[in-house]
């Protein structure tokens, strides 16, 4: 039914917490695919210890360091299940997450892309700090752009997407870069398919000091082509003017850093 996919790079410390949440699932009809993006710590040895326990069905593949988006593409090719769920290595799931997903999938229209649940931000002690955030309705059938820009349901969300559709929309792989915003793919999928948004928090996360969200300035400098691709795409969408202005500024930044990169490479 479900592939839980985790891209990881030097996260042996937080992988233990994620694994604990997976082996505690009330339903175990999932596979866990881990793509190790060239870790230099003891990730491989740690994952082997997980495999040896035989608590969870695990597929492990180590690749040359190329960033999360390439790792996702690899994970999609390895998936043997109908739905694909990206769970980052520094996050973890509610113990009923898989059970809840299965309950909702049963009623999902066949032509929908998948399900979207709430993410819940937690403190270091594991207590939620945004437990009262909600989508405003128990269930909404919509698209990412409508949800974010028209309904103003902001923040990160947990997308469970049909694997066949993930194969239709692979992440761009840009030479010398490692990142393209996930919204670039979710929004494209939303042009042709609906998602079902479920107002349940099943995914717990923390913003780490070295995570993508905290390193935005560094990311745009190192991945200007990928960021340019995203912002140029978003400027063509029917979104509020204030967002278009912000994206135009970031597009200009991306072009600036892209040109600097080109000059360094010549």
PDB file of C-alpha atoms in Angstrom:
ATOM      1  CA  UNK A   1       0.000   0.000   0.000  1.00  0.00           C
ATOM      2  CA  UNK A   2       2.604   2.549   1.084  1.00  0.00           C
ATOM      3  CA  UNK A   3       6.258   3.436   0.582  1.00  0.00           C
ATOM      4  CA  UNK A   4       7.669   5.602   3.330  1.00  0.00           C
ATOM      5  CA  UNK A   5      10.706   7.216   1.761  1.00  0.00           C
ATOM      6  CA  UNK A   6      13.563   8.848   3.631  1.00  0.00           C
ATOM      7  CA  UNK A   7      16.494  10.652   2.020  1.00  0.00           C
ATOM      8  CA  UNK A   8      19.311  11.011   4.507  1.00  0.00           C
ATOM      9  CA  UNK A   9      22.741  12.560   4.805  1.00  0.00           C
ATOM     10  CA  UNK A  10      24.739  12.199   8.047  1.00  0.00           C
ATOM     11  CA  UNK A  11      21.627  11.838  10.208  1.00  0.00           C
ATOM     12  CA  UNK A  12      22.403   8.725  12.218  1.00  0.00           C
ATOM     13  CA  UNK A  13      21.302  10.531  15.386  1.00  0.00           C
ATOM     14  CA  UNK A  14      17.773  11.428  14.212  1.00  0.00           C
ATOM     15  CA  UNK A  15      17.218   8.300  12.094  1.00  0.00           C
ATOM     16  CA  UNK A  16      16.920   6.321  15.334  1.00  0.00           C
ATOM     17  CA  UNK A  17      13.887   8.363  16.377  1.00  0.00           C
ATOM     18  CA  UNK A  18      12.224   7.937  12.977  1.00  0.00           C
ATOM     19  CA  UNK A  19      12.869   4.206  13.032  1.00  0.00           C
ATOM     20  CA  UNK A  20      11.362   3.940  16.513  1.00  0.00           C
ATOM     21  CA  UNK A  21       8.192   5.632  15.237  1.00  0.00           C
ATOM     22  CA  UNK A  22       8.003   3.265  12.247  1.00  0.00           C
ATOM     23  CA  UNK A  23       8.409   0.053  14.196  1.00  0.00           C
ATOM     24  CA  UNK A  24       5.718   1.333  16.588  1.00  0.00           C
ATOM     25  CA  UNK A  25       3.141   1.692  13.799  1.00  0.00           C
ATOM     26  CA  UNK A  26      -0.190   0.036  14.488  1.00  0.00           C
ATOM     27  CA  UNK A  27      -0.171  -1.190  10.872  1.00  0.00           C
ATOM     28  CA  UNK A  28       2.999  -2.499   9.241  1.00  0.00           C
ATOM     29  CA  UNK A  29       1.856  -2.839   5.619  1.00  0.00           C
ATOM     30  CA  UNK A  30       4.501  -0.428   4.325  1.00  0.00           C
ATOM     31  CA  UNK A  31       8.050  -0.520   3.063  1.00  0.00           C
ATOM     32  CA  UNK A  32      10.707   1.928   4.234  1.00  0.00           C
ATOM     33  CA  UNK A  33      13.065   3.025   1.489  1.00  0.00           C
ATOM     34  CA  UNK A  34      16.177   4.865   2.644  1.00  0.00           C
ATOM     35  CA  UNK A  35      18.408   6.557   0.097  1.00  0.00           C
ATOM     36  CA  UNK A  36      21.674   7.464   1.789  1.00  0.00           C
ATOM     37  CA  UNK A  37      22.963  10.535  -0.054  1.00  0.00           C
ATOM     38  CA  UNK A  38      26.650   9.800   0.473  1.00  0.00           C
ATOM     39  CA  UNK A  39      26.754   9.911   4.290  1.00  0.00           C
ATOM     40  CA  UNK A  40      30.190   9.875   5.921  1.00  0.00           C
ATOM     41  CA  UNK A  41      28.963   8.934   9.406  1.00  0.00           C
ATOM     42  CA  UNK A  42      27.750   5.512  10.585  1.00  0.00           C
ATOM     43  CA  UNK A  43      24.400   5.662   8.772  1.00  0.00           C
ATOM     44  CA  UNK A  44      25.024   2.489   6.758  1.00  0.00           C
ATOM     45  CA  UNK A  45      25.928   0.466   9.836  1.00  0.00           C
ATOM     46  CA  UNK A  46      22.949   1.869  11.729  1.00  0.00           C
ATOM     47  CA  UNK A  47      20.486   1.000   8.971  1.00  0.00           C
ATOM     48  CA  UNK A  48      21.908  -2.511   8.769  1.00  0.00           C
ATOM     49  CA  UNK A  49      21.119  -2.895  12.472  1.00  0.00           C
ATOM     50  CA  UNK A  50      17.525  -1.856  11.687  1.00  0.00           C
ATOM     51  CA  UNK A  51      17.353  -4.426   8.890  1.00  0.00           C
ATOM     52  CA  UNK A  52      18.723  -7.137  11.179  1.00  0.00           C
ATOM     53  CA  UNK A  53      15.891  -6.538  13.660  1.00  0.00           C
ATOM     54  CA  UNK A  54      13.330  -7.452  10.949  1.00  0.00           C
ATOM     55  CA  UNK A  55      10.726  -5.172  12.525  1.00  0.00           C
ATOM     56  CA  UNK A  56      10.170  -3.150   9.336  1.00  0.00           C
ATOM     57  CA  UNK A  57      10.555  -3.971   5.633  1.00  0.00           C
ATOM     58  CA  UNK A  58      13.574  -1.848   4.633  1.00  0.00           C
ATOM     59  CA  UNK A  59      15.226  -1.122   1.290  1.00  0.00           C
ATOM     60  CA  UNK A  60      18.545   0.718   1.634  1.00  0.00           C
ATOM     61  CA  UNK A  61      20.570   2.279  -1.157  1.00  0.00           C
ATOM     62  CA  UNK A  62      23.672   4.425  -0.841  1.00  0.00           C
ATOM     63  CA  UNK A  63      24.399   6.920  -3.607  1.00  0.00           C
ATOM     64  CA  UNK A  64      26.917   9.606  -4.401  1.00  0.00           C
ATOM     65  CA  UNK A  65      26.014  12.875  -2.702  1.00  0.00           C
ATOM     66  CA  UNK A  66      23.622  14.708  -5.025  1.00  0.00           C
ATOM     67  CA  UNK A  67      20.961  16.274  -2.823  1.00  0.00           C
ATOM     68  CA  UNK A  68      17.450  15.453  -1.681  1.00  0.00           C
ATOM     69  CA  UNK A  69      15.756  15.822  -5.071  1.00  0.00           C
ATOM     70  CA  UNK A  70      17.971  13.263  -6.791  1.00  0.00           C
ATOM     71  CA  UNK A  71      17.468  10.965  -3.809  1.00  0.00           C
ATOM     72  CA  UNK A  72      13.686  11.285  -4.178  1.00  0.00           C
ATOM     73  CA  UNK A  73      13.931  10.312  -7.848  1.00  0.00           C
ATOM     74  CA  UNK A  74      15.968   7.247  -6.898  1.00  0.00           C
ATOM     75  CA  UNK A  75      13.454   6.351  -4.198  1.00  0.00           C
ATOM     76  CA  UNK A  76      10.558   6.543  -6.641  1.00  0.00           C
ATOM     77  CA  UNK A  77      12.295   4.091  -8.978  1.00  0.00           C
ATOM     78  CA  UNK A  78      12.808   1.674  -6.061  1.00  0.00           C
ATOM     79  CA  UNK A  79       9.237   1.880  -4.757  1.00  0.00           C
ATOM     80  CA  UNK A  80       7.054  -1.215  -5.092  1.00  0.00           C
ATOM     81  CA  UNK A  81       3.927   0.273  -3.469  1.00  0.00           C
ATOM     82  CA  UNK A  82       1.008   2.321  -4.763  1.00  0.00           C
ATOM     83  CA  UNK A  83       1.557   5.452  -2.656  1.00  0.00           C
ATOM     84  CA  UNK A  84       4.763   7.363  -1.884  1.00  0.00           C
ATOM     85  CA  UNK A  85       5.281   9.330   1.355  1.00  0.00           C
ATOM     86  CA  UNK A  86       8.418  11.432   1.902  1.00  0.00           C
ATOM     87  CA  UNK A  87       9.416  11.516   5.581  1.00  0.00           C
ATOM     88  CA  UNK A  88      12.661  13.370   6.245  1.00  0.00           C
ATOM     89  CA  UNK A  89      15.348  11.777   8.384  1.00  0.00           C
ATOM     90  CA  UNK A  90      15.024  14.362  11.158  1.00  0.00           C
ATOM     91  CA  UNK A  91      11.234  13.893  11.484  1.00  0.00           C
ATOM     92  CA  UNK A  92       8.965  11.098  12.734  1.00  0.00           C
ATOM     93  CA  UNK A  93       5.381   9.822  12.563  1.00  0.00           C
ATOM     94  CA  UNK A  94       2.474   9.341  14.906  1.00  0.00           C
ATOM     95  CA  UNK A  95       2.176   5.644  15.753  1.00  0.00           C
ATOM     96  CA  UNK A  96      -1.212   5.494  13.977  1.00  0.00           C
ATOM     97  CA  UNK A  97      -0.005   7.339  10.860  1.00  0.00           C
ATOM     98  CA  UNK A  98      -0.047   4.342   8.505  1.00  0.00           C
ATOM     99  CA  UNK A  99      -3.407   3.160   9.877  1.00  0.00           C
ATOM    100  CA  UNK A 100      -4.924   6.627   9.370  1.00  0.00           C
ATOM    101  CA  UNK A 101      -3.502   6.867   5.845  1.00  0.00           C
ATOM    102  CA  UNK A 102      -4.987   3.491   4.938  1.00  0.00           C
ATOM    103  CA  UNK A 103      -8.405   4.473   6.310  1.00  0.00           C
ATOM    104  CA  UNK A 104      -8.420   7.596   4.133  1.00  0.00           C
ATOM    105  CA  UNK A 105      -7.022   5.926   1.003  1.00  0.00           C
ATOM    106  CA  UNK A 106      -9.978   3.532   0.931  1.00  0.00           C
ATOM    107  CA  UNK A 107     -12.338   6.446   0.190  1.00  0.00           C
ATOM    108  CA  UNK A 108      -9.987   8.415  -2.090  1.00  0.00           C
ATOM    109  CA  UNK A 109     -11.399   8.895  -5.627  1.00  0.00           C
ATOM    110  CA  UNK A 110      -9.342   6.914  -8.134  1.00  0.00           C
ATOM    111  CA  UNK A 111      -8.432   9.980 -10.205  1.00  0.00           C
ATOM    112  CA  UNK A 112      -6.960  11.959  -7.269  1.00  0.00           C
ATOM    113  CA  UNK A 113      -3.203  12.397  -6.848  1.00  0.00           C
ATOM    114  CA  UNK A 114      -3.208  11.513  -3.173  1.00  0.00           C
ATOM    115  CA  UNK A 115      -3.685  12.703   0.378  1.00  0.00           C
ATOM    116  CA  UNK A 116      -2.251  15.612   2.334  1.00  0.00           C
ATOM    117  CA  UNK A 117      -2.110  15.720   6.146  1.00  0.00           C
ATOM    118  CA  UNK A 118      -0.967  18.305   8.650  1.00  0.00           C
ATOM    119  CA  UNK A 119       2.581  18.455   9.952  1.00  0.00           C
ATOM    120  CA  UNK A 120       2.961  19.283  13.638  1.00  0.00           C
ATOM    121  CA  UNK A 121       5.979  21.220  14.870  1.00  0.00           C
ATOM    122  CA  UNK A 122       7.426  19.949  18.138  1.00  0.00           C
ATOM    123  CA  UNK A 123       9.894  21.160  20.743  1.00  0.00           C
ATOM    124  CA  UNK A 124      13.066  19.298  21.697  1.00  0.00           C
ATOM    125  CA  UNK A 125      11.099  17.508  24.428  1.00  0.00           C
ATOM    126  CA  UNK A 126       8.633  16.199  21.845  1.00  0.00           C
ATOM    127  CA  UNK A 127       5.707  18.366  22.894  1.00  0.00           C
ATOM    128  CA  UNK A 128       3.787  19.945  19.998  1.00  0.00           C
ATOM    129  CA  UNK A 129       3.911  23.723  19.744  1.00  0.00           C
ATOM    130  CA  UNK A 130       1.383  24.057  16.948  1.00  0.00           C
ATOM    131  CA  UNK A 131      -1.096  21.370  17.940  1.00  0.00           C
ATOM    132  CA  UNK A 132      -4.103  23.648  17.335  1.00  0.00           C
ATOM    133  CA  UNK A 133      -3.236  24.493  13.719  1.00  0.00           C
ATOM    134  CA  UNK A 134      -5.847  23.122  11.375  1.00  0.00           C
ATOM    135  CA  UNK A 135      -7.055  23.218   7.790  1.00  0.00           C
ATOM    136  CA  UNK A 136     -10.338  24.691   8.997  1.00  0.00           C
ATOM    137  CA  UNK A 137     -12.357  21.756   7.648  1.00  0.00           C
ATOM    138  CA  UNK A 138     -12.132  18.032   8.243  1.00  0.00           C
ATOM    139  CA  UNK A 139     -11.653  17.368   4.523  1.00  0.00           C
ATOM    140  CA  UNK A 140     -10.937  19.594   1.522  1.00  0.00           C
ATOM    141  CA  UNK A 141     -10.574  18.459  -2.093  1.00  0.00           C
ATOM    142  CA  UNK A 142      -8.309  21.012  -3.703  1.00  0.00           C
ATOM    143  CA  UNK A 143      -4.874  21.857  -5.135  1.00  0.00           C
ATOM    144  CA  UNK A 144      -1.688  23.145  -3.505  1.00  0.00           C
ATOM    145  CA  UNK A 145      -1.983  26.633  -5.029  1.00  0.00           C
ATOM    146  CA  UNK A 146      -5.621  27.001  -3.984  1.00  0.00           C
ATOM    147  CA  UNK A 147      -4.867  25.765  -0.456  1.00  0.00           C
ATOM    148  CA  UNK A 148      -1.890  28.045   0.103  1.00  0.00           C
ATOM    149  CA  UNK A 149      -2.673  31.224  -1.809  1.00  0.00           C
ATOM    150  CA  UNK A 150      -6.485  31.389  -1.744  1.00  0.00           C
ATOM    151  CA  UNK A 151      -7.507  29.514   1.383  1.00  0.00           C
ATOM    152  CA  UNK A 152      -4.397  30.758   3.248  1.00  0.00           C
ATOM    153  CA  UNK A 153      -3.660  27.358   4.787  1.00  0.00           C
ATOM    154  CA  UNK A 154       0.046  27.917   5.237  1.00  0.00           C
ATOM    155  CA  UNK A 155       2.935  25.856   6.509  1.00  0.00           C
ATOM    156  CA  UNK A 156       4.524  22.550   5.586  1.00  0.00           C
ATOM    157  CA  UNK A 157       2.248  19.624   4.864  1.00  0.00           C
ATOM    158  CA  UNK A 158       2.638  15.864   4.585  1.00  0.00           C
ATOM    159  CA  UNK A 159       1.912  14.710   1.033  1.00  0.00           C
ATOM    160  CA  UNK A 160       1.166  11.069   0.208  1.00  0.00           C
ATOM    161  CA  UNK A 161       1.161  10.807  -3.589  1.00  0.00           C
ATOM    162  CA  UNK A 162       0.503   7.939  -5.978  1.00  0.00           C
ATOM    163  CA  UNK A 163       3.846   6.467  -7.001  1.00  0.00           C
ATOM    164  CA  UNK A 164       2.751   6.366 -10.637  1.00  0.00           C
ATOM    165  CA  UNK A 165       2.184  10.127 -10.541  1.00  0.00           C
ATOM    166  CA  UNK A 166       5.549  10.726  -8.852  1.00  0.00           C
ATOM    167  CA  UNK A 167       7.066   8.929 -11.829  1.00  0.00           C
ATOM    168  CA  UNK A 168       5.233  11.304 -14.173  1.00  0.00           C
ATOM    169  CA  UNK A 169       6.724  14.317 -12.380  1.00  0.00           C
ATOM    170  CA  UNK A 170      10.360  13.672 -11.438  1.00  0.00           C
ATOM    171  CA  UNK A 171      12.386  16.412  -9.786  1.00  0.00           C
ATOM    172  CA  UNK A 172      14.716  18.286 -12.157  1.00  0.00           C
ATOM    173  CA  UNK A 173      18.344  17.242 -11.789  1.00  0.00           C
ATOM    174  CA  UNK A 174      20.655  20.179 -12.447  1.00  0.00           C
ATOM    175  CA  UNK A 175      24.395  19.726 -12.857  1.00  0.00           C
ATOM    176  CA  UNK A 176      26.257  21.148  -9.882  1.00  0.00           C
ATOM    177  CA  UNK A 177      23.092  21.783  -7.844  1.00  0.00           C
ATOM    178  CA  UNK A 178      21.254  19.780  -5.193  1.00  0.00           C
ATOM    179  CA  UNK A 179      17.937  21.494  -4.529  1.00  0.00           C
ATOM    180  CA  UNK A 180      14.654  22.442  -6.184  1.00  0.00           C
ATOM    181  CA  UNK A 181      11.683  23.421  -3.956  1.00  0.00           C
ATOM    182  CA  UNK A 182       9.215  20.561  -3.510  1.00  0.00           C
ATOM    183  CA  UNK A 183       6.404  22.973  -4.340  1.00  0.00           C
ATOM    184  CA  UNK A 184       7.634  22.982  -7.925  1.00  0.00           C
ATOM    185  CA  UNK A 185       6.462  19.375  -8.254  1.00  0.00           C
ATOM    186  CA  UNK A 186       3.367  19.487  -6.002  1.00  0.00           C
ATOM    187  CA  UNK A 187       2.031  22.545  -7.853  1.00  0.00           C
ATOM    188  CA  UNK A 188       2.587  20.929 -11.246  1.00  0.00           C
ATOM    189  CA  UNK A 189       0.752  17.816 -10.111  1.00  0.00           C
ATOM    190  CA  UNK A 190      -2.052  20.076  -8.891  1.00  0.00           C
ATOM    191  CA  UNK A 191      -2.525  21.418 -12.413  1.00  0.00           C
ATOM    192  CA  UNK A 192      -3.842  18.008 -13.493  1.00  0.00           C
ATOM    193  CA  UNK A 193      -4.984  16.253 -10.326  1.00  0.00           C
ATOM    194  CA  UNK A 194      -6.809  17.038  -7.099  1.00  0.00           C
ATOM    195  CA  UNK A 195      -5.449  16.244  -3.652  1.00  0.00           C
ATOM    196  CA  UNK A 196      -7.569  15.400  -0.627  1.00  0.00           C
ATOM    197  CA  UNK A 197      -6.528  17.428   2.419  1.00  0.00           C
ATOM    198  CA  UNK A 198      -7.255  15.704   5.732  1.00  0.00           C
ATOM    199  CA  UNK A 199      -7.233  17.776   8.922  1.00  0.00           C
ATOM    200  CA  UNK A 200      -5.204  15.329  11.018  1.00  0.00           C
ATOM    201  CA  UNK A 201      -1.656  15.784  12.263  1.00  0.00           C
ATOM    202  CA  UNK A 202       0.293  12.581  11.665  1.00  0.00           C
ATOM    203  CA  UNK A 203       3.802  13.929  10.977  1.00  0.00           C
ATOM    204  CA  UNK A 204       6.068  15.540  13.592  1.00  0.00           C
ATOM    205  CA  UNK A 205       8.990  17.779  12.737  1.00  0.00           C
ATOM    206  CA  UNK A 206      11.550  20.185  14.150  1.00  0.00           C
ATOM    207  CA  UNK A 207      13.418  22.887  12.289  1.00  0.00           C
ATOM    208  CA  UNK A 208      17.081  22.013  12.760  1.00  0.00           C
ATOM    209  CA  UNK A 209      19.808  24.639  12.649  1.00  0.00           C
ATOM    210  CA  UNK A 210      21.309  23.030   9.551  1.00  0.00           C
ATOM    211  CA  UNK A 211      18.014  22.207   7.841  1.00  0.00           C
ATOM    212  CA  UNK A 212      16.840  23.594   4.500  1.00  0.00           C
ATOM    213  CA  UNK A 213      14.390  26.085   6.010  1.00  0.00           C
ATOM    214  CA  UNK A 214      17.040  27.698   8.196  1.00  0.00           C
ATOM    215  CA  UNK A 215      19.594  27.910   5.356  1.00  0.00           C
ATOM    216  CA  UNK A 216      17.534  29.652   2.682  1.00  0.00           C
ATOM    217  CA  UNK A 217      20.151  32.290   1.754  1.00  0.00           C
ATOM    218  CA  UNK A 218      22.811  29.632   1.351  1.00  0.00           C
ATOM    219  CA  UNK A 219      20.462  27.438  -0.675  1.00  0.00           C
ATOM    220  CA  UNK A 220      19.617  30.135  -3.219  1.00  0.00           C
ATOM    221  CA  UNK A 221      23.324  30.889  -3.682  1.00  0.00           C
ATOM    222  CA  UNK A 222      24.235  27.254  -4.237  1.00  0.00           C
ATOM    223  CA  UNK A 223      21.186  26.294  -6.305  1.00  0.00           C
ATOM    224  CA  UNK A 224      20.364  29.329  -8.442  1.00  0.00           C
ATOM    225  CA  UNK A 225      19.133  27.405 -11.501  1.00  0.00           C
ATOM    226  CA  UNK A 226      16.772  25.262  -9.474  1.00  0.00           C
ATOM    227  CA  UNK A 227      15.421  28.274  -7.588  1.00  0.00           C
ATOM    228  CA  UNK A 228      15.090  30.240 -10.838  1.00  0.00           C
ATOM    229  CA  UNK A 229      13.105  27.367 -12.312  1.00  0.00           C
ATOM    230  CA  UNK A 230      10.693  27.466  -9.371  1.00  0.00           C
ATOM    231  CA  UNK A 231      10.209  31.232  -9.201  1.00  0.00           C
ATOM    232  CA  UNK A 232       9.807  31.623 -12.968  1.00  0.00           C
ATOM    233  CA  UNK A 233       7.150  28.905 -12.824  1.00  0.00           C
ATOM    234  CA  UNK A 234       5.312  30.515  -9.899  1.00  0.00           C
ATOM    235  CA  UNK A 235       5.245  33.937 -11.552  1.00  0.00           C
ATOM    236  CA  UNK A 236       3.034  32.412 -14.271  1.00  0.00           C
ATOM    237  CA  UNK A 237       0.463  31.242 -11.733  1.00  0.00           C
ATOM    238  CA  UNK A 238      -2.668  33.057 -10.562  1.00  0.00           C
ATOM    239  CA  UNK A 239      -1.395  34.083  -7.140  1.00  0.00           C
ATOM    240  CA  UNK A 240      -1.663  37.348  -5.137  1.00  0.00           C
ATOM    241  CA  UNK A 241       0.359  40.340  -6.302  1.00  0.00           C
ATOM    242  CA  UNK A 242       2.381  40.546  -3.084  1.00  0.00           C
ATOM    243  CA  UNK A 243       3.580  36.982  -3.637  1.00  0.00           C
ATOM    244  CA  UNK A 244       4.442  37.728  -7.256  1.00  0.00           C
ATOM    245  CA  UNK A 245       6.533  40.711  -6.134  1.00  0.00           C
ATOM    246  CA  UNK A 246       8.382  38.566  -3.583  1.00  0.00           C
ATOM    247  CA  UNK A 247       8.973  35.843  -6.162  1.00  0.00           C
ATOM    248  CA  UNK A 248      10.142  38.368  -8.738  1.00  0.00           C
ATOM    249  CA  UNK A 249      12.763  39.637  -6.277  1.00  0.00           C
ATOM    250  CA  UNK A 250      13.886  36.068  -5.593  1.00  0.00           C
ATOM    251  CA  UNK A 251      13.950  35.310  -9.300  1.00  0.00           C
ATOM    252  CA  UNK A 252      16.285  38.270  -9.798  1.00  0.00           C
ATOM    253  CA  UNK A 253      18.455  36.984  -6.927  1.00  0.00           C
ATOM    254  CA  UNK A 254      18.539  33.547  -8.531  1.00  0.00           C
ATOM    255  CA  UNK A 255      19.573  34.977 -11.900  1.00  0.00           C
ATOM    256  CA  UNK A 256      22.294  37.028 -10.193  1.00  0.00           C
ATOM    257  CA  UNK A 257      23.766  33.979  -8.446  1.00  0.00           C
ATOM    258  CA  UNK A 258      23.379  31.886 -11.599  1.00  0.00           C
ATOM    259  CA  UNK A 259      25.495  34.390 -13.514  1.00  0.00           C
ATOM    260  CA  UNK A 260      28.106  34.416 -10.759  1.00  0.00           C
ATOM    261  CA  UNK A 261      28.205  30.619 -10.946  1.00  0.00           C
ATOM    262  CA  UNK A 262      28.600  30.729 -14.713  1.00  0.00           C
ATOM    263  CA  UNK A 263      31.488  33.185 -14.414  1.00  0.00           C
ATOM    264  CA  UNK A 264      33.234  30.907 -11.899  1.00  0.00           C
ATOM    265  CA  UNK A 265      32.861  27.970 -14.263  1.00  0.00           C
ATOM    266  CA  UNK A 266      34.305  29.767 -17.299  1.00  0.00           C
TER     267      UNK A 266
END
